[in-house]
PDB file of C-alpha atoms and ligand atoms in Angstrom:
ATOM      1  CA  UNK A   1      21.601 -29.171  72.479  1.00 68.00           C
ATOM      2  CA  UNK A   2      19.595 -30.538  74.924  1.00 91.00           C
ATOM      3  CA  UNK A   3      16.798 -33.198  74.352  1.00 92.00           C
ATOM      4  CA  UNK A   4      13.135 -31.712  75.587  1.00 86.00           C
ATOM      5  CA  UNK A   5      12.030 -34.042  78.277  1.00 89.00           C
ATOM      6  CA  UNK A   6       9.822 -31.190  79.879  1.00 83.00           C
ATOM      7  CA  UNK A   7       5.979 -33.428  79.742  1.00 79.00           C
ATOM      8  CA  UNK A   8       7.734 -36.903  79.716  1.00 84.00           C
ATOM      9  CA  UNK A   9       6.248 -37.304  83.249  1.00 77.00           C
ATOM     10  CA  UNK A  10       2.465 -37.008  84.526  1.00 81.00           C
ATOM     11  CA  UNK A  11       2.094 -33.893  85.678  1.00 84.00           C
ATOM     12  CA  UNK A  12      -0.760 -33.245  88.818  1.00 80.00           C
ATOM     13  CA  UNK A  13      -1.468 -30.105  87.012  1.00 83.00           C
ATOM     14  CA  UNK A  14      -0.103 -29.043  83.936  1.00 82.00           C
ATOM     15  CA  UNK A  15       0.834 -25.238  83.585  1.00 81.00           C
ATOM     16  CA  UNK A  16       0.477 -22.514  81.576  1.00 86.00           C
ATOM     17  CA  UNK A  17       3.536 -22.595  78.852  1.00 75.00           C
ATOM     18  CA  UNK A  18       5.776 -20.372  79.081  1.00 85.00           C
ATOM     19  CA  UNK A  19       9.198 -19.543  77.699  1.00 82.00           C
ATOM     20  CA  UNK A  20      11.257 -19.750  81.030  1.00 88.00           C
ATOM     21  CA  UNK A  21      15.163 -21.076  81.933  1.00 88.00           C
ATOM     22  CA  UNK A  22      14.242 -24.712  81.202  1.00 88.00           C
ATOM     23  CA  UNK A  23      12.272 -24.289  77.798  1.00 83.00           C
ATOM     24  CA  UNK A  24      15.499 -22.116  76.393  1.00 89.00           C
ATOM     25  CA  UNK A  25      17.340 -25.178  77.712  1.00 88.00           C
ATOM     26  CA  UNK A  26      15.488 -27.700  74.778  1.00 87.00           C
ATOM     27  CA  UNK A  27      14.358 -25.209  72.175  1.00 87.00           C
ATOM     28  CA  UNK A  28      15.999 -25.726  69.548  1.00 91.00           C
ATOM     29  CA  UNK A  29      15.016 -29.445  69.775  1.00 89.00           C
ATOM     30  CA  UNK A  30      11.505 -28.810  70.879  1.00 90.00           C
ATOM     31  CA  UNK A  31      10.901 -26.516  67.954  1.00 95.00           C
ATOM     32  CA  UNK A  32      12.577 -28.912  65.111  1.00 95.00           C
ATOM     33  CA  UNK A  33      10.708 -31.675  66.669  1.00 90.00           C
ATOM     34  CA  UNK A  34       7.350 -29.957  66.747  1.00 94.00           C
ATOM     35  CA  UNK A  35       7.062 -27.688  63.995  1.00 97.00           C
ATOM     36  CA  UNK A  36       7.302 -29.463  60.636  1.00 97.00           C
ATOM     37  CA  UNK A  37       9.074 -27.674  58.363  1.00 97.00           C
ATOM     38  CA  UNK A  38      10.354 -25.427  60.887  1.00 98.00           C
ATOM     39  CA  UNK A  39      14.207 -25.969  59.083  1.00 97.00           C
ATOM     40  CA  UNK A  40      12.744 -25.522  55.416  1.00 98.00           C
ATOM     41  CA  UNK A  41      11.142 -22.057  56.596  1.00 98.00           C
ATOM     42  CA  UNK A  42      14.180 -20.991  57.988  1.00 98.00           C
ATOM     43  CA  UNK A  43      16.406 -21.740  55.053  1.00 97.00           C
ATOM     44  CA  UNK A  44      13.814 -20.161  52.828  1.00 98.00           C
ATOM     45  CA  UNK A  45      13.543 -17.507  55.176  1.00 98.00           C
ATOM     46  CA  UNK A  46      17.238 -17.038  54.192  1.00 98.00           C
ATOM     47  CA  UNK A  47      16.508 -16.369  50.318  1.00 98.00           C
ATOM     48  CA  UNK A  48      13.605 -14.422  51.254  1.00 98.00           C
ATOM     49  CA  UNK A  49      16.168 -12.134  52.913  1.00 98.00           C
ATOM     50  CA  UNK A  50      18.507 -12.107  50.100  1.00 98.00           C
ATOM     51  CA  UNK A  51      15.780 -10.857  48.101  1.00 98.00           C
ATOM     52  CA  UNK A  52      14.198  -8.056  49.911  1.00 98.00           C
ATOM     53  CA  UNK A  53      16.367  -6.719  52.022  1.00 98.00           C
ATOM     54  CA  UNK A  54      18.260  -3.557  50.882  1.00 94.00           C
ATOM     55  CA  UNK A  55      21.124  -1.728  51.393  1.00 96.00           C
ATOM     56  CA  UNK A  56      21.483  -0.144  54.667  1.00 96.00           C
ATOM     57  CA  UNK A  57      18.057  -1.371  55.650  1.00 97.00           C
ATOM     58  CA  UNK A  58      16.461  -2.288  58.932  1.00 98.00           C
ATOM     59  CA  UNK A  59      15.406  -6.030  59.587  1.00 98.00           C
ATOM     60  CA  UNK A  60      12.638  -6.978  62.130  1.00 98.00           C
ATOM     61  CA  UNK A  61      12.816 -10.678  63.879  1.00 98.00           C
ATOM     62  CA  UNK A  62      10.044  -9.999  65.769  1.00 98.00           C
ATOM     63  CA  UNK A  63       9.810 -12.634  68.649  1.00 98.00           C
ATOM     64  CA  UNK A  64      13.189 -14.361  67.535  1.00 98.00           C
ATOM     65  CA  UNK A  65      13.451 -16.769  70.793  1.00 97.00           C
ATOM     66  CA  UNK A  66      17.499 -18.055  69.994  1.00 96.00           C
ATOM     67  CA  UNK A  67      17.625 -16.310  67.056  1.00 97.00           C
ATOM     68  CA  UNK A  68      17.395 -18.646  64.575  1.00 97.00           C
ATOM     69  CA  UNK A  69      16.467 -16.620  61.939  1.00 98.00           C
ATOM     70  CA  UNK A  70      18.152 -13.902  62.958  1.00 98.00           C
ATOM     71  CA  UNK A  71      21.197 -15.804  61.868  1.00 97.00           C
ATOM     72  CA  UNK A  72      20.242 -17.309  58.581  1.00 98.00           C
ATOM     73  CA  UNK A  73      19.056 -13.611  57.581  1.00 98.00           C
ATOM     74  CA  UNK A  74      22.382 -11.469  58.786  1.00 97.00           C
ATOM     75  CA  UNK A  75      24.133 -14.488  56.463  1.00 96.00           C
ATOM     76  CA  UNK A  76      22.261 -12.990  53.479  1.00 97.00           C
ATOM     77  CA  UNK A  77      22.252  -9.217  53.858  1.00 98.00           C
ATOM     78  CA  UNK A  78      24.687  -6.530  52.752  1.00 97.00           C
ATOM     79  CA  UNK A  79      26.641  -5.654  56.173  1.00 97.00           C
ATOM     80  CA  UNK A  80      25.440  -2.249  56.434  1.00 97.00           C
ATOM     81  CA  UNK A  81      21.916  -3.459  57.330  1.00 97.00           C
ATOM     82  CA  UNK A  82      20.651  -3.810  60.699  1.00 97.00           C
ATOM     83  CA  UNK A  83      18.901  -6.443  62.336  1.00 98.00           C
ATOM     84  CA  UNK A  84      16.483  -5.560  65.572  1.00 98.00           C
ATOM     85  CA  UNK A  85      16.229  -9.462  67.279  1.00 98.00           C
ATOM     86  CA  UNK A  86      12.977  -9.164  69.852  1.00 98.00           C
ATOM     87  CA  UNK A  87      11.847 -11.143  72.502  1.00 98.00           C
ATOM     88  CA  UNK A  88      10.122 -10.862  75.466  1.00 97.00           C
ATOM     89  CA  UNK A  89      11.782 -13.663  76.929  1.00 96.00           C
ATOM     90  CA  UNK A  90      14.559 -12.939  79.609  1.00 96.00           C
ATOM     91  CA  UNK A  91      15.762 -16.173  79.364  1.00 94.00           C
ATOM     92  CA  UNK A  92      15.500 -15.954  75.605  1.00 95.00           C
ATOM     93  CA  UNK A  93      17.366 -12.456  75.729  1.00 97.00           C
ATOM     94  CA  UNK A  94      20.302 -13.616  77.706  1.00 96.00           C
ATOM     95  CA  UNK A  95      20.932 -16.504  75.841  1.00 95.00           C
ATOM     96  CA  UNK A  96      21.066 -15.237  72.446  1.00 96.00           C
ATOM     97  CA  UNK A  97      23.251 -12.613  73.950  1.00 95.00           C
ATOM     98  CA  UNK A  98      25.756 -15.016  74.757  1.00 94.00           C
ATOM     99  CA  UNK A  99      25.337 -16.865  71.620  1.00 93.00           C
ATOM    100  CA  UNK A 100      26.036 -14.058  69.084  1.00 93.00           C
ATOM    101  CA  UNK A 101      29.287 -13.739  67.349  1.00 85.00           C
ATOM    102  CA  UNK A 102      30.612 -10.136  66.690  1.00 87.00           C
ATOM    103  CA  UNK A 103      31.292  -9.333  63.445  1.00 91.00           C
ATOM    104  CA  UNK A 104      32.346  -6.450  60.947  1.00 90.00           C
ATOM    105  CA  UNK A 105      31.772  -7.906  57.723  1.00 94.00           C
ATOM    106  CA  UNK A 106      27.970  -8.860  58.836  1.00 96.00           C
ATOM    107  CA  UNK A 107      25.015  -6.927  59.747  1.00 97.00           C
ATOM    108  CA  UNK A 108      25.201  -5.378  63.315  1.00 96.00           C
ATOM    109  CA  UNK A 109      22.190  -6.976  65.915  1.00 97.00           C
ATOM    110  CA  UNK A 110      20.554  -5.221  68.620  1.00 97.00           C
ATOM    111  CA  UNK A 111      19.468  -7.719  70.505  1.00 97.00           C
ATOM    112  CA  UNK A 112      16.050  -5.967  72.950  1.00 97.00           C
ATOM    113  CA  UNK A 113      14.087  -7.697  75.474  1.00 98.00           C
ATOM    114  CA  UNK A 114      10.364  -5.683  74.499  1.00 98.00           C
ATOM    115  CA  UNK A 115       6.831  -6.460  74.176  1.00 98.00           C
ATOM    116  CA  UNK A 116       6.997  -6.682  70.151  1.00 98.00           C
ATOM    117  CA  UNK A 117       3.285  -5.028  70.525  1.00 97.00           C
ATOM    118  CA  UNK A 118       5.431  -1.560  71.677  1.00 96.00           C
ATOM    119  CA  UNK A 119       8.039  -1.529  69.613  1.00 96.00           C
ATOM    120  CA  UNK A 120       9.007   1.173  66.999  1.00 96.00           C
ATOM    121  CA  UNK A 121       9.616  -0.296  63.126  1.00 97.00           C
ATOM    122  CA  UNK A 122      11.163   1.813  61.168  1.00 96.00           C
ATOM    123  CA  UNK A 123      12.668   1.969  57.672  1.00 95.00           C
ATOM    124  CA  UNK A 124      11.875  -2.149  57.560  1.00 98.00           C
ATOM    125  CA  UNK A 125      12.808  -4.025  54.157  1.00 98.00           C
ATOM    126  CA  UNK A 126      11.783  -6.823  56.123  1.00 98.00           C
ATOM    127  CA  UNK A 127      10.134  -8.150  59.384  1.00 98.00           C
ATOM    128  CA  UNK A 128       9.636 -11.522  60.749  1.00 98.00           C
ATOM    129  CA  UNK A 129       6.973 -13.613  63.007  1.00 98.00           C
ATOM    130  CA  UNK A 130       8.302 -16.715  62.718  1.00 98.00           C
ATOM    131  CA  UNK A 131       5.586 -18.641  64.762  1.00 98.00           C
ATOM    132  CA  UNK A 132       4.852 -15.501  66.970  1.00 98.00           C
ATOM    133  CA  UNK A 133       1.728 -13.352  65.885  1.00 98.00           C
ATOM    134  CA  UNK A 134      -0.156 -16.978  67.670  1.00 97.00           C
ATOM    135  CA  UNK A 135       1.049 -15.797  70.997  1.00 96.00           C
ATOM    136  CA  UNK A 136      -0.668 -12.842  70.684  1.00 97.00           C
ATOM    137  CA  UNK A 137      -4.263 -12.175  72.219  1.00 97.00           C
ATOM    138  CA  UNK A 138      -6.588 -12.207  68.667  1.00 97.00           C
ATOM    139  CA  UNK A 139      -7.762  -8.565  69.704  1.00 97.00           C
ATOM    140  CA  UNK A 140      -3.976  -7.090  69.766  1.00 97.00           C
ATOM    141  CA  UNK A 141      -3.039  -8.968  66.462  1.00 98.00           C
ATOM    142  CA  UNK A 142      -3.996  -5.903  63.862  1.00 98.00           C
ATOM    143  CA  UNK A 143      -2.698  -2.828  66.114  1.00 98.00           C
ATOM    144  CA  UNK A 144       0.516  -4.816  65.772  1.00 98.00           C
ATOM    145  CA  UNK A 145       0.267  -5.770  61.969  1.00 98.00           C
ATOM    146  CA  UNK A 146      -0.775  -2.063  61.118  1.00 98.00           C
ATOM    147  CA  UNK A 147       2.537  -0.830  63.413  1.00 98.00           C
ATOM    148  CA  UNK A 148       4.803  -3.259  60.838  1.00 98.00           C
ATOM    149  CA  UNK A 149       2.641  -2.298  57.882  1.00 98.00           C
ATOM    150  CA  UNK A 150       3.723   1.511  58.359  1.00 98.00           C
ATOM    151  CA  UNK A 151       7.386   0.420  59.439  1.00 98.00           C
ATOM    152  CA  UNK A 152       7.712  -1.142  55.890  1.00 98.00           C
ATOM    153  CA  UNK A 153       9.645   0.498  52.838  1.00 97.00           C
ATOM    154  CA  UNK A 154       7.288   0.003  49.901  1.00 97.00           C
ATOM    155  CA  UNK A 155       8.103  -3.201  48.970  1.00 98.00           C
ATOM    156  CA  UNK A 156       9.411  -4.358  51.442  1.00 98.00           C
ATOM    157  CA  UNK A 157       8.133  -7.587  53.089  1.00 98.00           C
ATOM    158  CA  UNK A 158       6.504  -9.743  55.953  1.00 98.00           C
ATOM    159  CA  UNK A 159       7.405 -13.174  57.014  1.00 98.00           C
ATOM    160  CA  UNK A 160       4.134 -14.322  59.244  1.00 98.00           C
ATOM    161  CA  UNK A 161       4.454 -18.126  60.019  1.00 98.00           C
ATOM    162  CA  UNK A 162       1.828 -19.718  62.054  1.00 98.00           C
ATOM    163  CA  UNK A 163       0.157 -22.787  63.300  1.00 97.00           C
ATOM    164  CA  UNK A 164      -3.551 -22.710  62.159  1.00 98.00           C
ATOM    165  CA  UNK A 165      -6.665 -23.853  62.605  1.00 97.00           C
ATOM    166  CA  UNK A 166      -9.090 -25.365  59.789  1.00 97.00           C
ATOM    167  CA  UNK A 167     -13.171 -23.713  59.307  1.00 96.00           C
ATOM    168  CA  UNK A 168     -14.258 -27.545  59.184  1.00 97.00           C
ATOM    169  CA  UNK A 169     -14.029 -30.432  61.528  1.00 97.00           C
ATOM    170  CA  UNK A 170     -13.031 -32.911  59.695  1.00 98.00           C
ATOM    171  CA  UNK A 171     -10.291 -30.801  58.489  1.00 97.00           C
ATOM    172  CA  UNK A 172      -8.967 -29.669  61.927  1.00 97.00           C
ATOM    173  CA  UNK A 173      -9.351 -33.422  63.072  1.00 97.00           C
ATOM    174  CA  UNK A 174      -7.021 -34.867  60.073  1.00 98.00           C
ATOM    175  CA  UNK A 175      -4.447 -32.081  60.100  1.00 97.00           C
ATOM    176  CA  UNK A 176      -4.191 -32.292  64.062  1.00 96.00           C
ATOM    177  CA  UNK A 177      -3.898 -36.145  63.751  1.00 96.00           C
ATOM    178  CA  UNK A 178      -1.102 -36.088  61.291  1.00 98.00           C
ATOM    179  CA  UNK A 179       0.778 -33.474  63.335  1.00 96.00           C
ATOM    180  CA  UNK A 180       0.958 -35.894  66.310  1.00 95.00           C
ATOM    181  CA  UNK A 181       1.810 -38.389  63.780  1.00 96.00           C
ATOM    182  CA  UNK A 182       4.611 -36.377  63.259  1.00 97.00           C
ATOM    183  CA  UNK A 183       5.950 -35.729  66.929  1.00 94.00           C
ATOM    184  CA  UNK A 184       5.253 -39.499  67.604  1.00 93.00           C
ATOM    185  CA  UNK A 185       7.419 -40.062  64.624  1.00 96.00           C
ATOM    186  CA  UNK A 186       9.822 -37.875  66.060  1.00 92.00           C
ATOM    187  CA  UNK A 187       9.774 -39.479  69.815  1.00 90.00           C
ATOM    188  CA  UNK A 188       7.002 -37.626  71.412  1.00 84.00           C
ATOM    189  CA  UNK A 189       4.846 -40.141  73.522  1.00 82.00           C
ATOM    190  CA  UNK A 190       1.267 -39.569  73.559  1.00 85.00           C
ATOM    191  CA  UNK A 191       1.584 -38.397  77.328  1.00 80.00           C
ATOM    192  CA  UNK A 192       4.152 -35.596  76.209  1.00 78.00           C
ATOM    193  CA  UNK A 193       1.415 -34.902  73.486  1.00 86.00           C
ATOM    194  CA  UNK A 194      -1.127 -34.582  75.271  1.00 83.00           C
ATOM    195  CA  UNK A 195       0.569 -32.403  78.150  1.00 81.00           C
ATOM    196  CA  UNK A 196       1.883 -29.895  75.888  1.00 84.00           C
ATOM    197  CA  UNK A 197      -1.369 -29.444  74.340  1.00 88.00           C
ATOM    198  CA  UNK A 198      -2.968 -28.493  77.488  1.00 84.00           C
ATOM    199  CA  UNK A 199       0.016 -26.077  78.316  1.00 82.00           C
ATOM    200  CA  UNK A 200      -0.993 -24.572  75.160  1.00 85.00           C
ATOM    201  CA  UNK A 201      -4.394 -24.603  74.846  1.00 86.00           C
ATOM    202  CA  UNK A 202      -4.377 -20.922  76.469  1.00 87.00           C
ATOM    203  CA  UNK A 203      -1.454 -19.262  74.981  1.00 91.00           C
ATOM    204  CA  UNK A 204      -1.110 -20.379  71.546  1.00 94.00           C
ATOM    205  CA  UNK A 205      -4.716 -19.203  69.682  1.00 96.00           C
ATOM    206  CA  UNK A 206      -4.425 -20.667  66.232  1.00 97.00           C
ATOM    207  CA  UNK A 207      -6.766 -19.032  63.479  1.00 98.00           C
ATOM    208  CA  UNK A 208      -7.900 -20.232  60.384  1.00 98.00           C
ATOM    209  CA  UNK A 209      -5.307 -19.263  57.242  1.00 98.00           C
ATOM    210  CA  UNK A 210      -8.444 -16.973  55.582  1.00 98.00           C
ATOM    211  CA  UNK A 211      -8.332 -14.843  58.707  1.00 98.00           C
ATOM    212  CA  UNK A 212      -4.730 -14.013  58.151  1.00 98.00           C
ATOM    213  CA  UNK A 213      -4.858 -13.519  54.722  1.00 98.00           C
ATOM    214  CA  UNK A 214      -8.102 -11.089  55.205  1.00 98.00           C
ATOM    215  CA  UNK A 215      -6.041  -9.024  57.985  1.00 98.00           C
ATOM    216  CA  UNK A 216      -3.036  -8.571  55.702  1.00 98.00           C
ATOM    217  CA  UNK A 217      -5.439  -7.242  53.006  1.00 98.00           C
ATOM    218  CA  UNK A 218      -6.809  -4.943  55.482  1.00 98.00           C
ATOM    219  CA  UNK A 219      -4.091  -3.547  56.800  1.00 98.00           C
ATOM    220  CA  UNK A 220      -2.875  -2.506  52.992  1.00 98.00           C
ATOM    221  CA  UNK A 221      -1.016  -4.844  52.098  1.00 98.00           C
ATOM    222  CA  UNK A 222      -0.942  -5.652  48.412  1.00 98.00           C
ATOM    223  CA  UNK A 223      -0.020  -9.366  48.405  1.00 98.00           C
ATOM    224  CA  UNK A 224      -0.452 -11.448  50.783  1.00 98.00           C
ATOM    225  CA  UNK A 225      -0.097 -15.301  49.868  1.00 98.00           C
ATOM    226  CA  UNK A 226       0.579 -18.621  51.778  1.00 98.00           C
ATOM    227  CA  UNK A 227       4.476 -19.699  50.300  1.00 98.00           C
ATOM    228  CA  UNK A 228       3.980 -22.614  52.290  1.00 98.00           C
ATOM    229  CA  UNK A 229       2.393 -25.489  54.220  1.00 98.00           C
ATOM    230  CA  UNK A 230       2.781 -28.451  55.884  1.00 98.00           C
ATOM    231  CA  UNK A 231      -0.130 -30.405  57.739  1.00 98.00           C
ATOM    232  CA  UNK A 232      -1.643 -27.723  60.307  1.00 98.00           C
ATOM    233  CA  UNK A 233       1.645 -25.222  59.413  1.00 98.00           C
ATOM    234  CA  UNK A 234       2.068 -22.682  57.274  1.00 98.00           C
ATOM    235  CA  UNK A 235       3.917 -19.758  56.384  1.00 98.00           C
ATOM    236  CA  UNK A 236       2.772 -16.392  54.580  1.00 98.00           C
ATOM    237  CA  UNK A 237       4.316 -13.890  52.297  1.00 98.00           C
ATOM    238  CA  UNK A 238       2.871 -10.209  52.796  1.00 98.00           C
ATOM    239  CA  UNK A 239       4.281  -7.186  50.493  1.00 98.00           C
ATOM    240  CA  UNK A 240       3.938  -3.702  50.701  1.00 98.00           C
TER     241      UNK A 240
HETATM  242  C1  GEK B   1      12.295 -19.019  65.646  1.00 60.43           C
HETATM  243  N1  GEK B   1      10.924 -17.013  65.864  1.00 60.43           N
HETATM  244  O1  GEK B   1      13.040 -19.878  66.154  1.00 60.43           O
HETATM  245  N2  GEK B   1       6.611  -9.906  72.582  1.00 60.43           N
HETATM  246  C2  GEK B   1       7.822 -10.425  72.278  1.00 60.43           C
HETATM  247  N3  GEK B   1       8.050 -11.751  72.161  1.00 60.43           N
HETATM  248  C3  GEK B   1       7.008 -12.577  72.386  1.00 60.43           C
HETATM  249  C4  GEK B   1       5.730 -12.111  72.713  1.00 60.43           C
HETATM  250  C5  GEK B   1       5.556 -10.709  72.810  1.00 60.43           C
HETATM  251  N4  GEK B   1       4.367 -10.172  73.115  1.00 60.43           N
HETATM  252  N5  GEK B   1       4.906 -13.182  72.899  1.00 60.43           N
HETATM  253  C6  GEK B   1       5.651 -14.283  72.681  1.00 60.43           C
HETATM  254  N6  GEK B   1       6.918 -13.927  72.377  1.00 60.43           N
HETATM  255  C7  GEK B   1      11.504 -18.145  66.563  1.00 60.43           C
HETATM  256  C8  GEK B   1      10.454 -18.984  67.275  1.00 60.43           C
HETATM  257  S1  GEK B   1       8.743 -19.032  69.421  1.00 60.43           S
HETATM  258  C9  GEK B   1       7.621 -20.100  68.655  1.00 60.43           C
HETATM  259  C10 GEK B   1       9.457 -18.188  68.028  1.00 60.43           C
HETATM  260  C11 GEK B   1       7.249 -21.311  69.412  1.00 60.43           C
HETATM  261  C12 GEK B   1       8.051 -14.801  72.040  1.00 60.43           C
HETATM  262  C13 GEK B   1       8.292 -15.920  73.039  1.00 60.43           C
HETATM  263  O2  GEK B   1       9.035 -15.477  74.162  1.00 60.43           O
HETATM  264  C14 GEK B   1       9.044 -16.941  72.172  1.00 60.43           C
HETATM  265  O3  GEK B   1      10.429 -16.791  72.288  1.00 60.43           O
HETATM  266  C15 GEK B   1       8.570 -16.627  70.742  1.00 60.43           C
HETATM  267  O4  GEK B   1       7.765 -15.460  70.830  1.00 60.43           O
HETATM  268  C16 GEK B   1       7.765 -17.744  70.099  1.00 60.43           C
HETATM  269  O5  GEK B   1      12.179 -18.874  64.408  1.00 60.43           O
HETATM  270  O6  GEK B   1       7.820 -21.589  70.463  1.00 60.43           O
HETATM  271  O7  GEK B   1       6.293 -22.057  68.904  1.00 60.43           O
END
């Protein structure tokens, strides 16, 4: 696994992110070392699997990049499920192609390079956005929840992790300030901070953790309910 160097260096202008040849190339240790809790999600992820996906069910890892949770999920499921692994990532795509193992005695994976906003969910026991739904332009974010709602079993259930954003100040200034605590603590320097925050600032639209949990409501589901948080992080638990 490579080490992500990408905004060690000043930049003259710092792009747009986007998830090209040489962010595939660090992920996984961009993503552990910028997400915290990113490997507890994952792991409960796994026992969240376990526990609603049936029998000869479908499985939804909707913007999987490498497919990390494709593979802790197709660990936990009865092998005559099927997992649907998303991205609209070529480089993404034809990496986690390479990556996964055949196998009879797990779930089969059809790994699709797709807009997630146009594709087809059917007979779901469970989906997954797994720090995803933020990538999507706000207006485009209930079209796409409604589409999962309906391609839900009853009872079946939605994984929605996100980075958020706080409804006071002082609150988004402390939670920010402890995540770059975190990166720092995890080698970041201040210039790489600061760099990939710019990159960001257009493509990653954090909302607050109320909106969410109003949108789920609206869209019919009947729980929705944060399972977890840590600093600016969280992850949410939506049933039908
Ligand atoms: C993990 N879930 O490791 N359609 C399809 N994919 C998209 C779209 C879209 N409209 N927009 C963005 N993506 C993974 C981590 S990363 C999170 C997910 C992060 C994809 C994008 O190409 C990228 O691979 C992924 O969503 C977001 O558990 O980097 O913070």
């Amino acid at each position: 696994m490579d080490k992500d160097t990408i905004y060690s260096m000043p930049l003259a202008k710092v792009g747009d992110f986007r998830f090209d040849e040489q962010v595939v190339q660090v992920f996984p240790d961009m993503i552990e070392r910028s997400v915290p809790g990113y490997g507890s999600i994952l792991s409960m992820i796994g026992e969240l699997a376990a526990r609603y996906v049936g029998e000869r069910s479908h499985v939804y890892d909707l913007g999987c990049s490498l497919g990390a949770c494709t593979k802790v999920i197709r660990g936990r499921i009865p092998a005559n499920c099927h997992i649907h692994a998303i991205d609209s990532s070529q480089a993404m795509i034809e990496s986690l192609r390479r990556a996964l193992e055949p196998s009879e005695d797990l779930a089969t994976v059809e790994v699709e390079k797709a807009d997630i906003r146009d594709v087809t969910i059917d007979k779901a026991s469970l989906c997954v956005l797994n720090f995803t739904l933020q990538f999507i332009a706000p207006e485009g974010r209930e079209a796409l929840l409604e589409r999962i709602f309906h391609g839900l079993n009853l009872g079946g259930a939605l994984v929605l992790s996100e980075k958020i954003c706080f409804p006071q100040e002082n609150q988004q200034e402390l939670l920010t300030d402890l995540h770059h605590s975190f990166k720092r603590a995890n080698g970041y320097s201040d210039l790489e901070i600061a760099q990939k925050r710019t990159a960001l600032e257009k493509t990653l639209i954090p909302e607050t953790l109320e909106t969410h949990l109003k949108r789920l409501e609206r869209v019919g589901f009947s729980v929705a309910t944060c399972w977890f948080q840590c600093f600016n992080f969280v992850s949410i638990l939506a049933i039908k």
